[in-house]
Each structure stands twice: as C-alpha cells, then as structure tokens.
Amino acid sequence: MAERAPQTSMGRSETLLFLTDEQLRRGIEAMFFAYRGFTADPDKILQEYGYGRAHHRAIHFINRAPGTTVNNLLSILGVTKQSLNRVLRTLVDDGLVESRVGTRDKRERHLYLTEAGADLERQLSEAQRNRMRAAFRNAGPEAVAGFRAVLEEMMDADMRRHYLDGGDGSGGGAP
Amino acid sequence: MAERAPQTSMGRSETLLFLTDEQLRRGIEAMFFAYRGFTADPDKILQEYGYGRAHHRAIHFINRAPGTTVNNLLSILGVTKQSLNRVLRTLVDDGLVESRVGTRDKRERHLYLTEAGADLERQLSEAQRNRMRAAFRNAGPEAVAGFRAVLEEMMDADMRRHYLDGGDGSGGGAP
DNA sequence: AGTTTATGTCAGCCTTGTTGACTTTCCAAG
DNA sequence: CTTGGAAAGTCAACAAGGCTGACATAAACT
C-alpha cells in the first residue's frame, strides 16, 4: 500500500501502518460523526419532554450513582454550578429528581431519581443502548475492546478516574 | 442494589461476554468522556481567537474538501443555513475563508481557506491529531481498527456516506 | 468566633442552535 | 422569453446551555 511515502506530522520513527495524518483525520471525523449518531436517539426523546442534553447527562449520572452530591456531579460534568443548578432545578420541580439534605453533612444535597425520573432514564438509556448494542454486535467483541481502549486513552486523566470507578452505586458513601 | 444475575435488556440469546447493560453503559460513558477530551485541546485554541466549535467544524471540512459549496457543508454539518451562515460570515470577514462565486453555477459559493485560515486549521488539527496519535499509539493498531469499526457502526447511515468518501479533495467536482 | 465549604440564586452575557419570512440571483423547463 | 424553483443570503426573534460575578445561607471545621 501507499506508493509515495505516507506523510506523518512526526518523524519517520512512527509505525507506518496506522499513524499517517490521513489515518488520524479519519479517526477525528469518525469521532465527530459517531458522536452525532450517539446522541441522536436520546435527543429525539428529550425534545418531547422539553429537555436537552444537559438534563440527560444529569439524569444519567444520578442514576449511575444514586445519592451523589451536587459537587460530585459538578466535577463529573465539568460545568459551573449555575449551569448545573438550572438543569437540576427543573428536574426537581418536575418531580424527576429528589434532593435530600445530607444526614452526616447537612450542607450536602444527595440526589436521587424519583420513579418518574427512573422511567425517563430507562427510556433514554435504552435508546442509546440499542444503538450501541447494534454497533457492538456488528463490529464484534475484539472491536469493542479496541474501541474502549482508544476512548480511554483519549480522555483527560482526571476524567478517566470518573470513568473507571463506575460499576457499584457508591456515589460518595451515602449514609 | 441487584446482586442478581447480570441484566441484559434483551433476552439471554446475547453473547454474555460483552453485551450486558453494564458493558453498554461503560461504552456510553466512554463516548461521553472521550468526546470531551477530544474537543478540549482545539477548544482552548479557539477561545484565544474568540471562535467556537462551530467555526472549527466549518474550517475542518472546508480544508478537507476545498471548493465545497455551502449546501454540501450544510448536509455534512447538519445545521440550518442560518446557523452556518453566521459562522461563515465571521470567518469570511476575518479573512480566514474565501467565498468564490461559482463559475458553472453562479448561485453557488465555493469555499476555500485563505493562508490565515489554513494556518489556524493546522494549529487546530495538530492539537487534535496529537491527542489522537497518543491514544492510537498507546492502544495499539488492533485497537485502532476496532475503534474505527465501532464508530462507523454508530453513525447514522447518511453520515457514513460523508465519512467514507473522504480522502481526495474533490468537494463537488469544481471546474 | 471566625473561616471555609457546599449549595443556591439573581443578573447578565455569549455561542450556537432553532423557525419564519423575505429577497436576489440565476438555471432550466415550458 | 417567461416563469418556476433551487441556491444563497438576510433580518428578526427566540431558546438552550454554557459562562462570570456577586451575594446569601447554613453547616462544618479550626
């Protein structure tokens, strides 16, 4: 393959097979187009409720770690408290999220999905899972491992932390 | 909660190794966190120029296919012409993009980066390539293939078209 | 008692998306 | 040649969701 030496923006020390600028550009565009597909289905559902992606993100991470605090959510989402608060307020007002004052530390608010909130969460995540399941299945298990490996490398280091300690719902040792 | 068997939202016909809801959730969060990392470096550069991601996207695809028309760009970016036009106007006013009236069809405007525009493009894509190169290298060539395979499956079908016919700069067969 | 921390809130600004209405240019079919 | 419609541009208005800054309150820490 590749008559004419493939261009890389580094020296010729790179493994020539996959680090050409052209390959990297393909990766960049893959991220762009795939992320659009990734958010398309939930976006449609959210629109019916008058919500946006910001609401989805909050709902997702509250569901993942019930009882999480506002501050913790803030550090995961990487937005200002004013931004998050606006979203959170509408979710609480609409009865999708419950905000309980902490028992150990009464300054903290612990966030939980209500039944209605959990319903919406299921609807959203199911749509998103359906697309991802199809993509995973069509690409195969080895591709999935590679997908995850590359994405993990692409994260900022401090976000990798949030990503890695998922799994159990111990979102801050709620009492 | 739920120390029962691993849940999948489909039947038990799935290959249990990688299509559990938990695995899918990890994939979803990987996309979220990785996309943030993916855009973080260009965002910093853009801020210095008073531009946003919309400008980056326009610059990227004009660079990829010099001479592309506004309409073509519209279908790639998936926004309204009013939205794109606002961005394009600032780029033209600032001398980063040149808009040439079409010769064959004078209604069309063909878009090109100026020297200054190409400079900014290089700066932006270099930052983004650096991160992707590091991720690709750390993950290894097989992971890269998997990454691309999954992302391609995740795109909407009509976007896959735009993704696949990249490479040559024949953005509409300009004369 | 004084400071720090966690949260909430008000006000205002920016980018980037949206819809709707209208104009100009100009190709192409009748 | 006339006219229908496509491509592009423009103006106006609006919304989501980022941001900053300032300020309030309660609770915890020192």
mmCIF file of C-alpha atoms (C1' of nucleotides) in Angstrom:
data_model
loop_
_atom_site.group_PDB
_atom_site.id
_atom_site.type_symbol
_atom_site.label_atom_id
_atom_site.label_comp_id
_atom_site.label_asym_id
_atom_site.label_seq_id
_atom_site.Cartn_x
_atom_site.Cartn_y
_atom_site.Cartn_z
ATOM 1 C CA MET A 1 0.000 0.000 0.000
ATOM 2 C CA ALA A 2 0.899 3.634 -0.307
ATOM 3 C CA GLU A 3 3.172 4.492 -3.169
ATOM 4 C CA ARG A 4 4.825 7.732 -2.172
ATOM 5 C CA ALA A 5 5.913 7.716 1.417
ATOM 6 C CA PRO A 6 2.888 8.362 3.637
ATOM 7 C CA GLN A 7 3.052 11.672 5.430
ATOM 8 C CA THR A 8 3.167 11.797 9.153
ATOM 9 C CA SER A 9 3.439 15.004 11.102
ATOM 10 C CA MET A 10 6.123 13.374 13.218
ATOM 11 C CA GLY A 11 9.379 11.852 12.069
ATOM 12 C CA ARG A 12 9.697 8.547 10.272
ATOM 13 C CA SER A 13 10.061 6.761 13.577
ATOM 14 C CA GLU A 14 6.293 6.122 13.678
ATOM 15 C CA THR A 15 4.902 2.735 12.830
ATOM 16 C CA LEU A 16 3.954 3.485 9.284
ATOM 17 C CA LEU A 17 0.876 1.335 9.205
ATOM 18 C CA PHE A 18 -1.550 3.459 11.146
ATOM 19 C CA LEU A 19 -0.288 6.838 12.214
ATOM 20 C CA THR A 20 -0.389 8.770 8.987
ATOM 21 C CA ASP A 21 -2.120 12.143 9.107
ATOM 22 C CA GLU A 22 -4.754 10.695 6.828
ATOM 23 C CA GLN A 23 -5.482 7.908 9.284
ATOM 24 C CA LEU A 24 -5.669 10.390 12.126
ATOM 25 C CA ARG A 25 -8.052 12.598 10.147
ATOM 26 C CA ARG A 26 -10.284 9.608 9.621
ATOM 27 C CA GLY A 27 -10.255 8.986 13.346
ATOM 28 C CA ILE A 28 -11.153 12.604 14.027
ATOM 29 C CA GLU A 29 -14.084 12.528 11.639
ATOM 30 C CA ALA A 30 -15.186 9.172 12.955
ATOM 31 C CA MET A 31 -15.468 10.739 16.390
ATOM 32 C CA PHE A 32 -17.454 13.657 15.019
ATOM 33 C CA PHE A 33 -19.963 11.639 13.031
ATOM 34 C CA ALA A 34 -20.283 8.861 15.592
ATOM 35 C CA TYR A 35 -20.937 11.261 18.439
ATOM 36 C CA ARG A 36 -23.755 12.760 16.433
ATOM 37 C CA GLY A 37 -25.287 9.338 15.961
ATOM 38 C CA PHE A 38 -24.669 8.533 19.597
ATOM 39 C CA THR A 39 -26.731 11.483 20.810
ATOM 40 C CA ALA A 40 -29.381 11.473 18.085
ATOM 41 C CA ASP A 41 -31.816 8.991 19.619
ATOM 42 C CA PRO A 42 -31.913 10.414 23.154
ATOM 43 C CA ASP A 43 -32.158 13.916 21.703
ATOM 44 C CA LYS A 44 -35.423 12.979 19.991
ATOM 45 C CA ILE A 45 -36.903 11.676 23.214
ATOM 46 C CA LEU A 46 -35.698 14.649 25.238
ATOM 47 C CA GLN A 47 -37.315 17.020 22.810
ATOM 48 C CA GLU A 48 -40.730 15.583 23.593
ATOM 49 C CA TYR A 49 -40.185 16.465 27.238
ATOM 50 C CA GLY A 50 -38.721 19.873 26.552
ATOM 51 C CA TYR A 51 -35.357 18.828 27.917
ATOM 52 C CA GLY A 52 -31.866 18.957 26.453
ATOM 53 C CA ARG A 53 -28.648 17.029 26.646
ATOM 54 C CA ALA A 54 -27.725 18.700 29.886
ATOM 55 C CA HIS A 55 -30.752 17.099 31.542
ATOM 56 C CA HIS A 56 -29.808 13.740 30.085
ATOM 57 C CA ARG A 57 -26.312 13.952 31.485
ATOM 58 C CA ALA A 58 -27.569 14.834 34.949
ATOM 59 C CA ILE A 59 -30.134 12.023 34.893
ATOM 60 C CA HIS A 60 -27.567 9.545 33.668
ATOM 61 C CA PHE A 61 -25.045 10.179 36.380
ATOM 62 C CA ILE A 62 -27.611 10.431 39.169
ATOM 63 C CA ASN A 63 -28.887 7.067 38.051
ATOM 64 C CA ARG A 64 -25.407 5.627 37.956
ATOM 65 C CA ALA A 65 -24.576 6.817 41.458
ATOM 66 C CA PRO A 66 -27.774 7.443 43.435
ATOM 67 C CA GLY A 67 -27.211 9.730 46.381
ATOM 68 C CA THR A 68 -24.387 11.573 44.688
ATOM 69 C CA THR A 69 -23.852 15.155 45.788
ATOM 70 C CA VAL A 70 -24.094 18.276 43.677
ATOM 71 C CA ASN A 71 -20.373 18.852 43.985
ATOM 72 C CA ASN A 72 -19.544 15.378 42.784
ATOM 73 C CA LEU A 73 -21.845 15.768 39.813
ATOM 74 C CA LEU A 74 -20.203 19.101 39.099
ATOM 75 C CA SER A 75 -16.763 17.562 38.867
ATOM 76 C CA ILE A 76 -18.008 14.779 36.603
ATOM 77 C CA LEU A 77 -19.887 17.031 34.232
ATOM 78 C CA GLY A 78 -17.308 19.790 34.177
ATOM 79 C CA VAL A 79 -19.747 22.692 34.144
ATOM 80 C CA THR A 80 -20.385 25.563 36.535
ATOM 81 C CA LYS A 81 -22.721 25.147 39.456
ATOM 82 C CA GLN A 82 -25.007 27.777 37.997
ATOM 83 C CA SER A 83 -25.364 25.791 34.824
ATOM 84 C CA LEU A 84 -25.974 22.541 36.632
ATOM 85 C CA ASN A 85 -28.306 24.182 39.094
ATOM 86 C CA ARG A 86 -30.581 25.477 36.386
ATOM 87 C CA VAL A 87 -30.931 21.989 34.987
ATOM 88 C CA LEU A 88 -31.274 20.349 38.392
ATOM 89 C CA ARG A 89 -33.934 22.809 39.483
ATOM 90 C CA THR A 90 -36.184 21.998 36.548
ATOM 91 C CA LEU A 91 -35.724 18.276 37.166
ATOM 92 C CA VAL A 92 -36.617 18.661 40.836
ATOM 93 C CA ASP A 93 -39.561 20.934 40.040
ATOM 94 C CA ASP A 94 -40.835 18.440 37.503
ATOM 95 C CA GLY A 95 -40.575 15.624 40.016
ATOM 96 C CA LEU A 96 -37.899 13.607 38.237
ATOM 97 C CA VAL A 97 -35.159 14.148 40.793
ATOM 98 C CA GLU A 98 -35.318 14.247 44.565
ATOM 99 C CA SER A 99 -32.820 16.340 46.521
ATOM 100 C CA ARG A 100 -32.331 15.145 50.096
ATOM 101 C CA VAL A 101 -30.376 17.075 52.692
ATOM 102 C CA GLY A 102 -27.422 15.041 53.911
ATOM 103 C CA THR A 103 -27.598 13.472 57.357
ATOM 104 C CA ARG A 104 -23.902 13.369 58.145
ATOM 105 C CA ASP A 105 -23.176 16.691 56.498
ATOM 106 C CA LYS A 106 -26.311 18.776 56.253
ATOM 107 C CA ARG A 107 -24.808 21.184 53.743
ATOM 108 C CA GLU A 108 -24.771 18.499 51.110
ATOM 109 C CA ARG A 109 -27.728 17.551 48.950
ATOM 110 C CA HIS A 110 -27.952 13.963 47.858
ATOM 111 C CA LEU A 111 -29.631 13.401 44.553
ATOM 112 C CA TYR A 112 -31.930 10.537 43.636
ATOM 113 C CA LEU A 113 -34.166 9.751 40.708
ATOM 114 C CA THR A 114 -37.860 9.510 41.517
ATOM 115 C CA GLU A 115 -39.993 6.841 39.869
ATOM 116 C CA ALA A 116 -40.761 9.253 37.041
ATOM 117 C CA GLY A 117 -37.093 10.122 36.734
ATOM 118 C CA ALA A 118 -36.108 6.481 36.570
ATOM 119 C CA ASP A 119 -38.726 5.961 33.880
ATOM 120 C CA LEU A 120 -37.239 8.669 31.693
ATOM 121 C CA GLU A 121 -33.756 7.388 32.404
ATOM 122 C CA ARG A 122 -34.738 3.931 31.211
ATOM 123 C CA GLN A 123 -36.272 5.355 28.080
ATOM 124 C CA LEU A 124 -33.184 7.399 27.272
ATOM 125 C CA SER A 125 -30.584 4.802 28.089
ATOM 126 C CA GLU A 126 -32.494 2.115 26.266
ATOM 127 C CA ALA A 127 -32.466 4.144 23.086
ATOM 128 C CA GLN A 128 -28.770 4.758 23.490
ATOM 129 C CA ARG A 129 -28.035 1.168 24.417
ATOM 130 C CA ASN A 130 -29.918 -0.093 21.392
ATOM 131 C CA ARG A 131 -27.670 1.817 19.067
ATOM 132 C CA MET A 132 -24.544 0.850 20.933
ATOM 133 C CA ARG A 133 -25.575 -2.782 21.122
ATOM 134 C CA ALA A 134 -26.108 -2.872 17.384
ATOM 135 C CA ALA A 135 -22.758 -1.193 16.781
ATOM 136 C CA PHE A 136 -21.002 -3.583 19.171
ATOM 137 C CA ARG A 137 -22.620 -6.609 17.646
ATOM 138 C CA ASN A 138 -21.857 -5.618 14.086
ATOM 139 C CA ALA A 139 -18.278 -4.753 14.923
ATOM 140 C CA GLY A 140 -17.566 -7.801 17.057
ATOM 141 C CA PRO A 141 -16.055 -8.314 20.517
ATOM 142 C CA GLU A 142 -12.467 -7.562 19.548
ATOM 143 C CA ALA A 143 -13.504 -4.279 18.003
ATOM 144 C CA VAL A 144 -15.340 -3.401 21.215
ATOM 145 C CA ALA A 145 -12.195 -3.922 23.242
ATOM 146 C CA GLY A 146 -10.274 -1.709 20.858
ATOM 147 C CA PHE A 147 -12.988 0.927 20.884
ATOM 148 C CA ARG A 148 -12.878 1.128 24.639
ATOM 149 C CA ALA A 149 -9.092 1.116 24.771
ATOM 150 C CA VAL A 150 -8.764 4.042 22.374
ATOM 151 C CA LEU A 151 -11.525 6.073 24.006
ATOM 152 C CA GLU A 152 -9.997 5.544 27.418
ATOM 153 C CA GLU A 153 -6.684 6.832 26.127
ATOM 154 C CA MET A 154 -8.410 9.847 24.648
ATOM 155 C CA MET A 155 -9.910 11.016 27.940
ATOM 156 C CA ASP A 156 -8.308 13.586 30.162
ATOM 157 C CA ALA A 157 -6.610 11.857 33.059
ATOM 158 C CA ASP A 158 -8.941 13.277 35.690
ATOM 159 C CA MET A 159 -11.981 12.123 33.737
ATOM 160 C CA ARG A 160 -10.570 8.617 33.433
ATOM 161 C CA ARG A 161 -10.959 8.444 37.190
ATOM 162 C CA HIS A 162 -14.687 9.058 36.980
ATOM 163 C CA TYR A 163 -14.956 6.579 34.166
ATOM 164 C CA LEU A 164 -13.046 3.811 35.861
ATOM 165 C CA ASP A 165 -14.720 3.813 39.256
ATOM 166 C CA GLY A 166 -18.131 3.172 37.830
ATOM 167 C CA GLY A 167 -19.999 -0.027 38.496
ATOM 168 C CA ASP A 168 -21.202 -0.005 42.078
ATOM 169 C CA GLY A 169 -23.570 2.786 43.026
ATOM 170 C CA SER A 170 -21.468 4.054 45.913
ATOM 171 C CA GLY A 171 -21.607 7.642 44.822
ATOM 172 C CA GLY A 172 -19.816 9.145 47.776
ATOM 173 C CA GLY A 173 -20.559 6.761 50.608
ATOM 174 C CA ALA A 174 -24.114 7.886 51.242
ATOM 175 C CA PRO A 175 -25.124 7.040 54.817
ATOM 176 C CA MET B 1 -28.857 -2.918 44.500
ATOM 177 C CA ALA B 2 -29.366 -6.008 42.359
ATOM 178 C CA GLU B 3 -26.907 -8.716 43.178
ATOM 179 C CA ARG B 4 -28.795 -10.905 40.785
ATOM 180 C CA ALA B 5 -27.520 -12.269 37.506
ATOM 181 C CA PRO B 6 -26.150 -9.678 35.091
ATOM 182 C CA GLN B 7 -29.007 -7.929 33.391
ATOM 183 C CA THR B 8 -29.276 -7.511 29.693
ATOM 184 C CA SER B 9 -32.164 -5.612 28.263
ATOM 185 C CA MET B 10 -32.542 -8.244 25.562
ATOM 186 C CA GLY B 11 -33.017 -11.946 26.016
ATOM 187 C CA ARG B 12 -30.344 -14.367 27.053
ATOM 188 C CA SER B 13 -29.504 -15.024 23.432
ATOM 189 C CA GLU B 14 -26.811 -12.348 23.535
ATOM 190 C CA THR B 15 -23.208 -13.312 23.848
ATOM 191 C CA LEU B 16 -22.881 -12.782 27.547
ATOM 192 C CA LEU B 17 -19.297 -11.638 27.457
ATOM 193 C CA PHE B 18 -19.790 -8.141 26.168
ATOM 194 C CA LEU B 19 -23.360 -7.113 25.691
ATOM 195 C CA THR B 20 -24.528 -6.768 29.273
ATOM 196 C CA ASP B 21 -26.169 -3.492 30.171
ATOM 197 C CA GLU B 22 -23.177 -2.755 32.325
ATOM 198 C CA GLN B 23 -20.824 -3.142 29.377
ATOM 199 C CA LEU B 24 -23.045 -0.929 27.262
ATOM 200 C CA ARG B 25 -23.141 1.696 29.993
ATOM 201 C CA ARG B 26 -19.371 1.694 30.041
ATOM 202 C CA GLY B 27 -19.368 2.234 26.307
ATOM 203 C CA ILE B 28 -21.788 5.125 26.660
ATOM 204 C CA GLU B 29 -19.696 6.832 29.301
ATOM 205 C CA ALA B 30 -16.541 6.172 27.337
ATOM 206 C CA MET B 31 -18.063 8.122 24.453
ATOM 207 C CA PHE B 32 -19.043 10.965 26.742
ATOM 208 C CA PHE B 33 -15.703 11.369 28.475
ATOM 209 C CA ALA B 34 -13.627 10.715 25.379
ATOM 210 C CA TYR B 35 -15.510 13.262 23.315
ATOM 211 C CA ARG B 36 -14.772 15.840 25.964
ATOM 212 C CA GLY B 37 -11.101 15.041 25.762
ATOM 213 C CA PHE B 38 -11.268 15.016 22.001
ATOM 214 C CA THR B 39 -12.566 18.595 21.843
ATOM 215 C CA ALA B 40 -10.661 20.020 24.797
ATOM 216 C CA ASP B 41 -7.426 20.975 23.023
ATOM 217 C CA PRO B 42 -8.962 22.736 20.000
ATOM 218 C CA ASP B 43 -11.424 24.497 22.298
ATOM 219 C CA LYS B 44 -8.553 26.147 24.137
ATOM 220 C CA ILE B 45 -7.033 27.422 20.901
ATOM 221 C CA LEU B 46 -10.367 28.607 19.550
ATOM 222 C CA GLN B 47 -11.013 30.598 22.687
ATOM 223 C CA GLU B 48 -7.948 32.729 22.009
ATOM 224 C CA TYR B 49 -9.437 33.670 18.660
ATOM 225 C CA GLY B 50 -12.946 34.208 20.001
ATOM 226 C CA TYR B 51 -14.254 31.298 17.988
ATOM 227 C CA GLY B 52 -16.243 28.229 18.983
ATOM 228 C CA ARG B 53 -16.616 24.658 17.880
ATOM 229 C CA ALA B 54 -18.909 25.640 15.051
ATOM 230 C CA HIS B 55 -16.051 27.584 13.489
ATOM 231 C CA HIS B 56 -13.730 24.628 13.929
ATOM 232 C CA ARG B 57 -16.132 22.295 12.166
ATOM 233 C CA ALA B 58 -16.535 24.658 9.241
ATOM 234 C CA ILE B 59 -12.779 25.130 8.922
ATOM 235 C CA HIS B 60 -12.141 21.418 9.145
ATOM 236 C CA PHE B 61 -14.488 20.430 6.358
ATOM 237 C CA ILE B 62 -13.536 23.315 4.088
ATOM 238 C CA ASN B 63 -9.952 22.208 4.470
ATOM 239 C CA ARG B 64 -10.840 18.619 3.741
ATOM 240 C CA ALA B 65 -12.713 19.491 0.591
ATOM 241 C CA PRO B 66 -11.593 22.873 -0.762
ATOM 242 C CA GLY B 67 -14.153 24.411 -3.076
ATOM 243 C CA THR B 68 -17.058 22.744 -1.344
ATOM 244 C CA THR B 69 -20.376 24.542 -1.592
ATOM 245 C CA VAL B 70 -22.398 25.935 1.265
ATOM 246 C CA ASN B 71 -25.112 23.391 0.605
ATOM 247 C CA ASN B 72 -22.699 20.495 0.798
ATOM 248 C CA LEU B 73 -21.266 21.803 4.024
ATOM 249 C CA LEU B 74 -24.796 22.129 5.335
ATOM 250 C CA SER B 75 -25.578 18.487 4.741
ATOM 251 C CA ILE B 76 -22.340 17.398 6.396
ATOM 252 C CA LEU B 77 -22.735 19.552 9.457
ATOM 253 C CA GLY B 78 -26.441 19.004 9.867
ATOM 254 C CA VAL B 79 -27.330 22.529 10.941
ATOM 255 C CA THR B 80 -29.521 25.200 9.409
ATOM 256 C CA LYS B 81 -28.163 27.529 6.775
ATOM 257 C CA GLN B 82 -28.797 30.464 9.094
ATOM 258 C CA SER B 83 -26.601 28.904 11.750
ATOM 259 C CA LEU B 84 -23.846 28.038 9.316
ATOM 260 C CA ASN B 85 -24.100 31.393 7.618
ATOM 261 C CA ARG B 86 -23.473 33.291 10.795
ATOM 262 C CA VAL B 87 -20.300 31.300 11.405
ATOM 263 C CA LEU B 88 -19.194 31.506 7.783
ATOM 264 C CA ARG B 89 -19.722 35.250 7.675
ATOM 265 C CA THR B 90 -17.386 35.859 10.610
ATOM 266 C CA LEU B 91 -14.771 33.593 9.034
ATOM 267 C CA VAL B 92 -15.014 35.441 5.722
ATOM 268 C CA ASP B 93 -14.991 38.839 7.443
ATOM 269 C CA ASP B 94 -11.928 37.831 9.425
ATOM 270 C CA GLY B 95 -10.163 36.708 6.278
ATOM 271 C CA LEU B 96 -9.893 33.027 7.118
ATOM 272 C CA VAL B 97 -12.257 31.779 4.453
ATOM 273 C CA GLU B 98 -12.729 32.905 0.883
ATOM 274 C CA SER B 99 -16.122 32.549 -0.748
ATOM 275 C CA ARG B 100 -15.920 32.424 -4.534
ATOM 276 C CA VAL B 101 -18.953 32.646 -6.735
ATOM 277 C CA GLY B 102 -19.296 29.509 -8.827
ATOM 278 C CA THR B 103 -18.375 29.706 -12.494
ATOM 279 C CA ARG B 104 -20.609 26.960 -13.798
ATOM 280 C CA ASP B 105 -23.462 27.843 -11.441
ATOM 281 C CA LYS B 106 -23.130 31.359 -10.171
ATOM 282 C CA ARG B 107 -25.641 30.830 -7.404
ATOM 283 C CA GLU B 108 -23.237 28.574 -5.618
ATOM 284 C CA ARG B 109 -20.434 29.793 -3.431
ATOM 285 C CA HIS B 110 -17.291 27.718 -3.299
ATOM 286 C CA LEU B 111 -15.404 27.899 -0.052
ATOM 287 C CA TYR B 112 -11.652 27.939 0.391
ATOM 288 C CA LEU B 113 -9.328 28.564 3.300
ATOM 289 C CA THR B 114 -7.049 31.564 2.953
ATOM 290 C CA GLU B 115 -3.463 31.398 4.152
ATOM 291 C CA ALA B 116 -4.576 32.607 7.561
ATOM 292 C CA GLY B 117 -7.391 30.081 7.593
ATOM 293 C CA ALA B 118 -5.034 27.267 6.693
ATOM 294 C CA ASP B 119 -2.740 28.400 9.498
ATOM 295 C CA LEU B 120 -5.497 28.151 12.061
ATOM 296 C CA GLU B 121 -6.610 24.831 10.620
ATOM 297 C CA ARG B 122 -3.131 23.428 11.025
ATOM 298 C CA GLN B 123 -2.972 24.645 14.587
ATOM 299 C CA LEU B 124 -6.322 23.099 15.471
ATOM 300 C CA SER B 125 -5.878 19.793 13.713
ATOM 301 C CA GLU B 126 -2.366 19.404 15.013
ATOM 302 C CA ALA B 127 -3.615 19.684 18.576
ATOM 303 C CA GLN B 128 -6.336 17.173 17.860
ATOM 304 C CA ARG B 129 -4.028 14.846 15.989
ATOM 305 C CA ASN B 130 -1.522 14.896 18.803
ATOM 306 C CA ARG B 131 -4.074 13.584 21.225
ATOM 307 C CA MET B 132 -5.375 11.013 18.806
ATOM 308 C CA ARG B 133 -1.910 9.880 17.858
ATOM 309 C CA ALA B 134 -1.054 9.338 21.505
ATOM 310 C CA ALA B 135 -4.281 7.434 22.068
ATOM 311 C CA PHE B 136 -3.725 5.315 18.960
ATOM 312 C CA ARG B 137 -0.167 4.554 19.886
ATOM 313 C CA ASN B 138 -0.964 3.614 23.462
ATOM 314 C CA ALA B 139 -3.875 1.447 22.428
ATOM 315 C CA GLY B 140 -2.136 -0.274 19.530
ATOM 316 C CA PRO B 141 -3.063 -0.930 15.903
ATOM 317 C CA GLU B 142 -5.669 -3.599 16.564
ATOM 318 C CA ALA B 143 -7.470 -1.342 18.989
ATOM 319 C CA VAL B 144 -7.493 1.397 16.355
ATOM 320 C CA ALA B 145 -9.195 -0.899 13.872
ATOM 321 C CA GLY B 146 -11.811 -1.785 16.479
ATOM 322 C CA PHE B 147 -12.292 1.842 17.429
ATOM 323 C CA ARG B 148 -12.978 2.769 13.835
ATOM 324 C CA ALA B 149 -15.235 -0.206 13.237
ATOM 325 C CA VAL B 150 -17.464 0.565 16.220
ATOM 326 C CA LEU B 151 -17.642 4.290 15.485
ATOM 327 C CA GLU B 152 -18.547 3.621 11.886
ATOM 328 C CA GLU B 153 -21.372 1.382 13.022
ATOM 329 C CA MET B 154 -22.572 4.057 15.410
ATOM 330 C CA MET B 155 -23.024 6.710 12.718
ATOM 331 C CA ASP B 156 -26.304 7.402 11.017
ATOM 332 C CA ALA B 157 -26.309 5.830 7.579
ATOM 333 C CA ASP B 158 -26.392 9.131 5.708
ATOM 334 C CA MET B 159 -23.437 10.412 7.687
ATOM 335 C CA ARG B 160 -21.436 7.282 6.943
ATOM 336 C CA ARG B 161 -21.530 8.405 3.328
ATOM 337 C CA HIS B 162 -19.776 11.679 4.169
ATOM 338 C CA TYR B 163 -17.289 9.822 6.304
ATOM 339 C CA LEU B 164 -16.428 7.200 3.736
ATOM 340 C CA ASP B 165 -15.881 9.381 0.698
ATOM 341 C CA GLY B 166 -13.166 11.405 2.324
ATOM 342 C CA GLY B 167 -9.616 11.402 1.050
ATOM 343 C CA ASP B 168 -9.464 13.251 -2.236
ATOM 344 C CA GLY B 169 -10.379 16.890 -2.148
ATOM 345 C CA SER B 170 -12.979 16.719 -4.892
ATOM 346 C CA GLY B 171 -15.611 18.533 -2.965
ATOM 347 C CA GLY B 172 -18.253 18.606 -5.638
ATOM 348 C CA GLY B 173 -16.244 18.447 -8.820
ATOM 349 C CA ALA B 174 -15.468 22.141 -9.027
ATOM 350 C CA PRO B 175 -14.203 23.056 -12.523
ATOM 351 C "C1'" DA C 1 -15.600 33.312 66.968
ATOM 352 C "C1'" DG C 2 -14.021 33.231 62.530
ATOM 353 C "C1'" DT C 3 -13.087 30.799 58.263
ATOM 354 C "C1'" DT C 4 -14.017 27.579 54.915
ATOM 355 C "C1'" DT C 5 -17.132 24.644 52.352
ATOM 356 C "C1'" DA C 6 -21.437 23.294 49.904
ATOM 357 C "C1'" DT C 7 -25.138 24.907 47.923
ATOM 358 C "C1'" DG C 8 -28.499 28.042 45.907
ATOM 359 C "C1'" DT C 9 -29.817 32.202 43.491
ATOM 360 C "C1'" DC C 10 -30.018 36.632 40.799
ATOM 361 C "C1'" DA C 11 -28.427 39.099 36.853
ATOM 362 C "C1'" DG C 12 -26.282 39.420 32.614
ATOM 363 C "C1'" DC C 13 -23.532 37.876 28.667
ATOM 364 C "C1'" DC C 14 -22.107 34.660 24.688
ATOM 365 C "C1'" DT C 15 -22.352 30.902 21.294
ATOM 366 C "C1'" DT C 16 -24.938 28.190 18.631
ATOM 367 C "C1'" DG C 17 -28.832 26.055 17.618
ATOM 368 C "C1'" DT C 18 -33.935 26.843 16.033
ATOM 369 C "C1'" DT C 19 -38.179 28.849 12.968
ATOM 370 C "C1'" DG C 20 -40.329 32.028 9.804
ATOM 371 C "C1'" DA C 21 -40.455 35.451 6.281
ATOM 372 C "C1'" DC C 22 -38.492 37.694 2.524
ATOM 373 C "C1'" DT C 23 -35.130 38.904 -1.322
ATOM 374 C "C1'" DT C 24 -31.832 38.195 -5.017
ATOM 375 C "C1'" DT C 25 -29.751 35.525 -8.394
ATOM 376 C "C1'" DC C 26 -29.956 32.520 -11.983
ATOM 377 C "C1'" DC C 27 -30.595 27.790 -14.147
ATOM 378 C "C1'" DA C 28 -33.697 25.239 -16.765
ATOM 379 C "C1'" DA C 29 -38.076 23.709 -18.455
ATOM 380 C "C1'" DG C 30 -42.073 25.050 -20.827
ATOM 381 C "C1'" DC D 1 -38.945 34.573 -23.425
ATOM 382 C "C1'" DT D 2 -41.176 33.694 -19.416
ATOM 383 C "C1'" DT D 3 -41.603 31.550 -15.283
ATOM 384 C "C1'" DG D 4 -40.941 28.044 -11.601
ATOM 385 C "C1'" DG D 5 -37.963 26.712 -8.350
ATOM 386 C "C1'" DA D 6 -33.315 25.952 -6.387
ATOM 387 C "C1'" DA D 7 -29.342 28.141 -4.036
ATOM 388 C "C1'" DA D 8 -27.928 31.525 -1.287
ATOM 389 C "C1'" DG D 9 -28.211 35.485 1.716
ATOM 390 C "C1'" DT D 10 -30.516 38.391 5.215
ATOM 391 C "C1'" DC D 11 -33.389 40.036 9.133
ATOM 392 C "C1'" DA D 12 -35.850 39.106 13.296
ATOM 393 C "C1'" DA D 13 -36.937 36.616 17.236
ATOM 394 C "C1'" DC D 14 -36.229 33.029 20.366
ATOM 395 C "C1'" DA D 15 -34.247 29.047 23.408
ATOM 396 C "C1'" DA D 16 -30.786 26.025 25.469
ATOM 397 C "C1'" DG D 17 -26.999 25.898 27.895
ATOM 398 C "C1'" DG D 18 -22.526 27.379 28.530
ATOM 399 C "C1'" DC D 19 -20.017 31.380 31.170
ATOM 400 C "C1'" DT D 20 -18.815 35.190 35.002
ATOM 401 C "C1'" DG D 21 -19.632 37.860 39.111
ATOM 402 C "C1'" DA D 22 -21.880 38.895 43.289
ATOM 403 C "C1'" DC D 23 -24.262 37.597 47.183
ATOM 404 C "C1'" DA D 24 -26.912 34.604 50.814
ATOM 405 C "C1'" DT D 25 -27.235 30.831 53.934
ATOM 406 C "C1'" DA D 26 -26.229 27.044 56.605
ATOM 407 C "C1'" DA D 27 -23.124 23.907 58.420
ATOM 408 C "C1'" DA D 28 -18.718 22.246 59.433
ATOM 409 C "C1'" DC D 29 -14.046 22.916 60.719
ATOM 410 C "C1'" DT D 30 -10.254 25.248 63.341
#
